[in-house]
XYZ file of C-alpha atoms in Angstrom:
571
model
C 45.531 62.462 56.789
C 44.409 66.005 56.137
C 43.903 68.905 58.466
C 40.291 70.002 59.101
C 39.259 73.027 57.047
C 38.037 76.068 59.007
C 36.611 79.344 57.741
C 40.010 80.921 58.251
C 41.654 78.100 56.309
C 39.230 78.610 53.428
C 40.241 82.260 53.238
C 43.907 81.250 53.284
C 43.386 78.691 50.508
C 41.676 81.325 48.394
C 44.643 83.649 48.891
C 47.115 80.877 48.025
C 45.207 79.985 44.867
C 45.273 83.619 43.929
C 49.023 83.634 44.413
C 50.023 80.490 42.499
C 46.902 79.211 40.744
C 44.393 76.536 41.740
C 46.335 73.657 40.197
C 49.344 74.168 42.459
C 47.533 74.356 45.782
C 47.156 70.721 46.838
C 44.797 69.800 49.659
C 43.667 66.165 49.284
C 45.432 63.538 51.410
C 46.468 61.595 48.306
C 47.890 64.618 46.485
C 49.820 65.867 49.513
C 51.046 62.503 50.842
C 54.501 62.555 49.227
C 55.151 66.047 50.592
C 53.899 65.316 54.120
C 55.976 62.188 54.679
C 59.750 62.335 55.038
C 62.199 60.208 53.071
C 63.151 58.349 56.245
C 61.156 59.843 59.095
C 58.493 62.403 59.914
C 54.842 62.731 58.918
C 51.852 64.907 59.688
C 48.866 66.816 58.291
C 48.917 70.096 56.399
C 46.294 72.605 55.385
C 47.857 72.634 51.922
C 50.954 72.019 49.866
C 51.763 75.019 47.671
C 53.945 74.727 44.540
C 54.913 78.214 43.283
C 56.304 78.436 39.768
C 58.083 81.790 40.068
C 59.879 83.674 42.811
C 57.108 86.280 42.729
C 54.546 83.533 43.329
C 56.671 82.257 46.222
C 56.751 85.736 47.750
C 52.971 86.098 47.446
C 52.335 82.637 48.907
C 54.560 83.387 51.891
C 52.835 86.741 52.361
C 49.479 84.962 52.536
C 50.757 82.457 55.101
C 52.378 85.135 57.265
C 49.205 87.229 57.185
C 47.142 84.190 58.237
C 49.669 83.394 60.993
C 50.025 79.751 59.960
C 53.235 77.812 60.422
C 55.330 77.289 57.287
C 57.676 74.507 56.231
C 59.851 75.124 53.195
C 60.605 71.946 51.264
C 62.876 71.312 48.293
C 63.605 67.740 47.192
C 62.353 66.020 50.380
C 65.464 63.838 50.447
C 66.340 64.709 54.054
C 67.099 61.970 56.561
C 65.938 63.667 59.769
C 62.434 64.909 58.962
C 63.532 68.535 58.870
C 61.419 69.502 55.852
C 58.238 67.573 56.654
C 55.673 67.816 59.460
C 56.310 66.128 62.768
C 52.841 65.438 64.135
C 49.963 67.895 64.031
C 50.763 70.342 66.817
C 51.679 73.438 64.779
C 50.520 76.938 65.781
C 47.826 78.104 63.351
C 48.072 74.888 61.352
C 50.697 74.170 58.714
C 51.367 74.962 55.059
C 54.157 73.217 53.164
C 55.716 75.242 50.359
C 57.436 73.009 47.811
C 60.125 74.691 45.703
C 60.666 71.905 43.158
C 59.265 74.039 40.321
C 61.767 76.807 41.121
C 64.745 74.985 39.635
C 66.344 77.700 37.504
C 69.999 78.630 37.759
C 72.337 81.093 36.104
C 76.080 80.630 35.557
C 77.792 83.988 36.189
C 81.235 85.533 36.503
C 82.569 83.548 33.500
C 81.657 80.249 35.090
C 83.384 80.854 38.428
C 80.089 81.391 40.238
C 76.491 80.307 39.937
C 73.153 81.709 41.017
C 70.767 78.985 42.238
C 67.041 79.220 42.924
C 65.331 77.330 45.796
C 64.663 74.112 43.860
C 67.872 73.818 41.831
C 69.225 70.284 42.126
C 72.812 69.135 42.156
C 72.058 67.195 38.968
C 71.026 70.295 37.075
C 73.935 72.318 38.431
C 76.511 69.680 37.471
C 75.058 69.587 33.962
C 75.122 73.375 33.594
C 78.773 73.616 34.700
C 80.162 70.860 32.455
C 80.714 73.125 29.421
C 82.759 75.459 31.634
C 85.017 72.691 32.951
C 83.677 73.446 36.415
C 81.776 71.563 39.099
C 79.699 72.483 42.180
C 80.625 72.195 45.847
C 79.128 68.704 46.015
C 78.714 66.051 43.359
C 75.855 63.507 43.204
C 75.248 63.646 46.975
C 76.884 61.884 49.868
C 74.032 60.036 51.524
C 70.949 60.970 49.528
C 70.456 61.279 45.811
C 68.418 64.151 44.425
C 69.431 66.823 46.939
C 68.878 70.520 46.267
C 71.653 73.110 46.218
C 69.881 75.548 48.539
C 69.000 72.696 50.899
C 72.700 71.910 51.159
C 73.512 75.501 52.089
C 70.676 75.732 54.611
C 71.870 72.541 56.309
C 75.643 73.130 56.109
C 75.909 69.872 54.148
C 79.467 68.771 53.528
C 79.493 66.191 50.775
C 82.301 63.880 49.789
C 84.971 66.300 48.552
C 87.647 66.773 51.201
C 88.875 70.265 50.336
C 85.527 72.073 50.238
C 83.992 71.603 53.661
C 80.352 72.515 54.352
C 78.211 74.233 51.731
C 78.374 77.900 52.660
C 77.743 81.377 51.311
C 77.416 84.938 52.530
C 75.599 85.923 49.327
C 71.860 85.229 49.451
C 68.443 86.726 48.762
C 66.020 85.800 51.526
C 62.871 86.859 53.364
C 62.562 86.986 57.124
C 59.429 87.045 59.270
C 59.966 89.918 61.668
C 59.085 89.905 65.368
C 55.992 92.053 64.646
C 54.688 89.511 62.101
C 55.681 91.450 58.985
C 57.692 90.001 56.095
C 60.904 91.648 54.885
C 63.085 90.834 51.875
C 66.889 91.115 52.145
C 69.053 91.258 49.027
C 72.587 90.222 49.948
C 73.312 88.609 46.581
C 75.567 91.402 45.453
C 73.322 91.890 42.402
C 71.521 95.176 41.771
C 67.845 94.237 41.373
C 66.166 97.410 42.606
C 64.383 98.066 45.879
C 60.748 96.895 45.666
C 60.321 93.170 46.509
C 58.174 92.030 43.587
C 60.255 94.051 41.135
C 63.448 92.489 42.493
C 62.063 88.969 42.325
C 60.557 89.493 38.891
C 63.925 90.657 37.541
C 65.517 87.521 38.965
C 62.756 85.348 37.494
C 63.232 86.884 34.043
C 67.034 87.202 34.301
C 66.680 90.926 33.739
C 70.152 91.805 34.960
C 73.591 91.893 33.353
C 77.130 91.155 34.469
C 77.459 94.901 35.092
C 74.789 94.586 37.796
C 76.827 91.918 39.599
C 79.229 93.135 42.250
C 82.363 90.917 42.366
C 81.818 90.920 46.159
C 85.414 89.940 46.805
C 84.998 90.590 50.523
C 82.193 88.012 50.787
C 82.637 84.254 50.837
C 80.680 82.026 48.456
C 82.311 78.902 49.895
C 84.214 78.072 53.082
C 87.667 79.423 52.169
C 89.205 78.295 55.459
C 88.237 74.626 55.365
C 91.293 73.169 53.621
C 93.504 74.572 56.381
C 90.937 73.760 59.056
C 90.684 70.036 58.251
C 94.480 69.640 58.426
C 94.531 70.414 62.165
C 94.664 66.750 63.151
C 95.374 67.490 66.821
C 92.184 69.484 67.393
C 89.591 68.132 69.813
C 86.850 69.832 67.765
C 85.381 68.037 64.718
C 86.167 69.420 61.272
C 82.575 70.182 60.363
C 79.212 69.837 62.030
C 75.782 71.373 61.788
C 76.062 73.723 64.761
C 79.574 75.022 64.036
C 79.372 78.807 64.640
C 81.959 79.304 61.887
C 79.327 78.493 59.283
C 76.110 79.968 60.674
C 75.400 83.082 58.614
C 71.989 84.171 57.297
C 70.941 81.474 54.777
C 73.888 79.212 55.650
C 72.697 76.853 58.371
C 69.216 78.411 58.446
C 67.393 75.044 58.185
C 64.125 76.483 56.902
C 64.011 79.394 59.359
C 64.315 81.860 56.450
C 62.626 81.920 53.036
C 65.637 81.581 50.733
C 64.943 82.804 47.183
C 68.433 82.507 45.731
C 72.040 81.855 46.701
C 75.268 82.748 44.952
C 78.012 80.139 45.155
C 81.524 79.558 43.916
C 82.222 76.804 41.425
C 85.399 74.719 41.232
C 87.708 73.657 38.423
C 87.004 70.065 37.450
C 90.020 67.818 37.882
C 89.936 65.309 35.051
C 93.378 63.770 35.548
C 92.831 61.863 38.761
C 93.681 58.433 40.119
C 91.529 56.313 42.414
C 92.868 53.670 44.790
C 90.738 50.982 46.410
C 92.011 49.986 49.852
C 91.008 47.079 52.045
C 92.215 46.262 55.550
C 91.449 44.336 58.712
C 93.367 46.890 60.749
C 91.638 50.286 61.087
C 94.821 51.771 62.587
C 96.405 51.612 59.140
C 93.636 53.817 57.778
C 94.213 56.195 60.674
C 97.895 56.418 59.756
C 96.976 57.055 56.135
C 94.610 59.879 57.015
C 96.913 61.610 59.463
C 99.949 61.356 57.196
C 98.185 62.751 54.137
C 96.543 65.600 56.039
C 99.748 66.509 57.883
C 102.489 65.958 55.293
C 101.097 66.118 51.756
C 101.311 69.445 49.957
C 97.937 68.829 48.291
C 94.854 67.420 49.935
C 93.248 64.342 48.383
C 90.055 64.880 46.401
C 87.912 62.286 48.164
C 88.247 59.504 50.713
C 85.063 57.496 51.183
C 84.858 54.797 53.841
C 82.574 51.766 53.875
C 82.366 48.905 56.351
C 81.776 45.377 55.068
C 78.233 45.183 56.447
C 77.278 48.405 54.674
C 78.940 46.984 51.552
C 76.697 43.913 51.718
C 73.426 45.746 52.324
C 74.187 48.229 49.541
C 75.101 45.334 47.284
C 71.744 43.629 47.708
C 69.327 46.459 48.471
C 70.886 49.254 46.413
C 71.475 47.245 43.254
C 68.561 48.651 41.247
C 69.438 52.247 42.166
C 73.061 51.577 41.222
C 71.902 50.179 37.905
C 69.506 53.074 37.252
C 72.166 55.710 37.883
C 74.791 53.866 35.853
C 72.517 53.272 32.863
C 70.291 56.360 32.917
C 72.697 58.899 34.423
C 71.996 61.296 37.268
C 70.177 63.737 34.957
C 67.153 61.428 34.768
C 66.954 60.627 38.453
C 64.611 63.502 39.395
C 61.958 62.112 37.056
C 62.502 58.630 38.498
C 62.109 59.864 42.080
C 59.011 61.863 41.140
C 57.413 58.806 39.517
C 58.161 56.677 42.578
C 56.689 59.341 44.876
C 53.502 59.506 42.794
C 53.230 55.717 42.866
C 53.634 55.641 46.639
C 51.038 58.401 46.939
C 48.542 56.304 44.987
C 49.228 52.853 46.405
C 50.852 53.491 49.767
C 54.441 53.812 50.902
C 56.680 50.785 50.572
C 54.990 49.040 47.631
C 57.266 50.637 45.038
C 60.322 49.624 47.065
C 59.139 46.030 47.343
C 58.430 45.783 43.624
C 61.785 47.334 42.730
C 63.580 44.977 45.098
C 61.863 41.979 43.511
C 62.911 43.204 40.059
C 66.523 43.740 41.168
C 67.125 39.988 41.268
C 67.214 40.071 37.460
C 69.984 42.703 37.334
C 73.311 41.178 36.294
C 76.511 41.402 38.351
C 77.302 45.077 38.824
C 80.455 45.225 40.972
C 84.011 44.640 39.688
C 85.673 41.298 40.560
C 88.466 43.009 42.496
C 85.947 44.711 44.782
C 84.298 41.346 45.379
C 87.655 39.840 46.280
C 88.406 42.635 48.761
C 84.999 42.209 50.368
C 85.847 38.559 51.024
C 89.190 39.497 52.585
C 88.636 42.746 54.488
C 86.173 44.422 56.859
C 87.228 48.033 56.174
C 87.137 49.609 52.701
C 88.348 53.028 51.565
C 88.039 54.661 48.149
C 90.779 57.269 47.780
C 90.861 59.734 44.867
C 93.922 61.946 44.383
C 94.967 64.585 41.831
C 97.676 64.002 39.251
C 100.454 65.707 41.231
C 99.781 63.501 44.279
C 99.751 60.084 42.606
C 103.385 59.077 43.159
C 103.399 60.110 46.817
C 100.127 58.249 47.365
C 101.513 55.121 45.683
C 104.540 55.131 47.968
C 102.486 55.635 51.133
C 99.966 52.956 50.198
C 102.732 50.492 49.387
C 104.140 50.995 52.893
C 100.820 50.851 54.784
C 98.945 48.291 52.667
C 101.655 46.110 51.124
C 99.443 43.208 50.124
C 99.623 41.148 53.296
C 96.749 39.485 55.127
C 95.887 42.685 56.992
C 95.903 45.224 54.190
C 96.066 45.610 50.431
C 95.245 48.114 47.703
C 94.842 48.389 43.969
C 94.769 51.212 41.462
C 91.332 51.449 39.883
C 90.518 51.608 36.219
C 88.141 54.477 35.376
C 85.250 52.010 35.324
C 86.209 50.510 38.682
C 86.497 53.979 40.186
C 83.023 54.993 39.011
C 81.495 51.765 40.297
C 83.229 51.979 43.663
C 81.995 55.508 44.379
C 78.513 54.711 43.117
C 78.326 51.648 45.362
C 79.225 53.853 48.308
C 76.600 56.441 47.381
C 73.651 54.008 47.271
C 74.275 52.795 50.839
C 71.836 55.156 52.597
C 68.986 54.393 50.244
C 69.690 50.697 50.664
C 68.884 50.931 54.372
C 65.510 52.484 53.541
C 64.871 49.696 51.033
C 65.752 47.042 53.616
C 63.195 48.478 56.030
C 60.489 48.541 53.344
C 61.118 44.927 52.363
C 61.427 43.549 55.915
C 58.652 45.420 57.707
C 57.783 42.418 59.862
C 61.275 42.147 61.311
C 62.326 45.803 61.363
C 61.061 48.355 63.853
C 62.846 51.276 62.209
C 66.149 52.775 61.097
C 68.043 54.795 63.687
C 70.236 57.009 61.531
C 73.053 59.060 63.029
C 75.211 61.591 61.249
C 78.348 61.937 63.340
C 81.405 64.191 63.334
C 84.318 62.881 65.399
C 87.100 65.146 66.714
C 89.939 65.728 64.277
C 92.395 64.128 66.704
C 90.403 60.872 66.889
C 92.422 57.699 66.485
C 89.872 55.141 67.723
C 87.161 55.907 65.174
C 85.616 52.433 64.869
C 82.558 52.195 67.099
C 82.451 49.388 69.647
C 78.737 48.907 70.217
C 77.938 47.520 73.698
C 76.420 44.029 73.694
C 73.087 45.197 75.117
C 72.636 47.622 72.217
C 74.052 45.290 69.586
C 71.425 42.717 70.598
C 68.714 45.064 69.287
C 70.236 45.450 65.811
C 69.746 43.484 62.620
C 72.401 45.441 60.735
C 74.779 48.256 61.670
C 75.890 50.217 58.630
C 78.952 52.469 58.826
C 80.078 54.655 55.915
C 81.252 58.217 55.480
C 83.807 60.880 54.632
C 86.904 59.468 56.249
C 89.364 62.371 56.045
C 86.810 64.746 57.594
C 85.949 62.107 60.230
C 82.272 62.412 59.321
C 80.393 59.121 59.499
C 76.868 58.057 58.646
C 75.843 55.329 61.093
C 72.593 53.511 60.317
C 71.199 50.996 62.791
C 68.428 48.743 61.477
C 66.773 47.740 64.736
C 64.637 44.710 65.519
C 60.884 44.739 65.915
C 59.934 45.717 69.446
C 62.953 47.952 69.997
C 62.278 51.492 71.188
C 64.082 53.511 68.489
C 64.124 56.697 70.561
C 65.564 54.973 73.624
C 68.115 53.220 71.435
C 69.133 56.508 69.844
C 69.492 58.275 73.179
C 71.766 55.490 74.392
C 73.911 56.037 71.296
C 74.035 59.770 71.993
C 75.522 59.094 75.414
C 78.266 56.991 73.813
C 78.991 59.719 71.260
C 79.089 62.440 73.903
C 81.731 60.468 75.754
C 83.842 60.412 72.581
C 83.596 64.183 72.033
C 81.497 63.768 68.888
C 79.121 66.364 67.469
C 75.898 65.470 65.699
C 74.434 65.952 63.246
C 77.498 66.497 61.115
C 75.994 67.598 57.810
C 72.255 66.972 57.956
C 69.493 69.155 59.309
C 68.840 68.611 63.016
C 65.281 67.899 61.945
C 63.132 66.351 64.644
C 65.629 63.649 65.591
C 68.442 65.740 67.088
C 68.437 68.352 69.838
C 69.796 71.672 68.554
C 72.874 72.741 70.474
C 72.436 76.049 72.382
C 74.435 78.063 69.843
C 72.334 76.671 66.979
C 69.036 77.266 68.784
C 70.111 80.863 69.465
C 70.905 81.318 65.769
C 67.400 80.094 64.915
C 65.914 82.607 67.358
C 67.870 85.442 65.755
C 66.840 84.706 62.173
C 63.213 83.722 62.941
C 62.167 85.818 65.946
C 58.490 85.099 65.299
C 59.130 81.319 65.191
C 56.739 80.919 62.273
C 59.074 78.952 59.989
C 59.682 75.275 60.721
C 58.766 75.683 64.396
C 59.927 72.941 66.741
C 62.956 71.941 64.706
C 65.771 70.555 66.824
C 63.353 70.048 69.757
C 63.023 73.819 70.166
C 59.726 75.401 71.311
C 56.907 75.525 68.753
C 55.007 78.505 70.112
C 55.042 81.925 68.502
C 57.774 84.163 69.892
C 59.500 80.979 71.118
C 57.020 80.269 73.900
C 56.377 76.787 75.243
C 58.720 73.977 76.228
C 61.037 72.157 73.859
C 59.131 70.841 70.869
C 55.799 72.074 72.256
C 53.624 75.154 72.239
C 51.040 76.397 74.732
């Protein structure tokens, strides 16, 4: 559906076309469909979708929107799971413009490879590729629950990823614009790079890379990642979760901003790639053994593990069947080609309607040969709980000894040391789980009402981490999928609910259970339009967007200008 075009809208469209060119101002329902509909949830009309090709064009497009007093949603890869970068209905003050940053994908490796400068549309794929020659890697690799994520999106949402030592994506070094309380637009350069003083000059220099290493301040007093997280996650007696979206520790300007600022660039630390690693695959019927493993390694080991990814048997099965083609595509084509694959699928869905591409791909997946290693298949037959544990070279012997004691090969627990191929397949199987739930819904529309997806951070002192779903709620589910970052106690919990179930009522019942366990949610995704922003997060949004013109209504906050109206509404 498209928003009705008024005289004021026509003037705005003319200004936007002047800013970015006619070709990149999309207005037809078919052309804008893939931008207006979320990956999992959220949909609504828009006056236009704007696709700037330079930072200067982005600045001019935002200027036009601010002057017209329309609401703005910034969107990168549109891989979010909570609808935080797509419309939620049609009740936006002044109407809505979506600004897509996918064309702004440039990056610059700086400081001899130890840092990187990323533009709004830079993807993790492109960043990983750029850092390989330096023997470095980014904060996150491939993505933890969605493939194709943007770097800036991760920072704006405090996304954590799968790597235990690094915590949430975070930086104090950013170039961003803020809509002031009086309706003016102001650019802030906190990159630590001398670009001048006039906005378009600054942005043009960044576009053209017209700066040198001499213009870059080392900025040693500013953090370009969460330096405290490795110590923070080790506090296994804390009643506060290790990382979650509303954690005040990590709300700073662009970090945690969730579309309430226009972020032009961020400066981030990179990390030495550890090539000499060992991966263990663990299976057990007894979750307490995994608890002992986690607490012992966090408390007693000199070095933290690299990754510890959990997967329940039911998630294993759904990923096996409904994520097989994505697994195969990534394995055969590599992550570098995935953006083109996602773009082609989005165009197809825009032409023929959502869900058809998924159904065709699922049909084709039956012809894909066996993709999982035999030992993983054997463990799936024996065990309900699966953990993929990756450790550095200097931790291998200690890990072997601990695993031999906790998972000795009896009926309740076992482990094996993966070959490089088994390791790659195990992690990839874990990573396709979230997309598999979306595929299941597309294929089984007649039986499925929706996916209720929760992103949960449990307290660091949690011992009873396995959810016991009450019978009245379990009766509404077709599948319950549990997977996540075990050492951080961050879990993705997807409930595929039966036709006729009220997804919102079901979700609210789950919230009550989580509140009783001291959980925080979301853990690493945008609050979007599914979660209620905690008071400290809502206050942060008010501070950085006093006009409430950017992504209004997110987290069930008021939509009205100057934060008027009730939660999620405007006068």
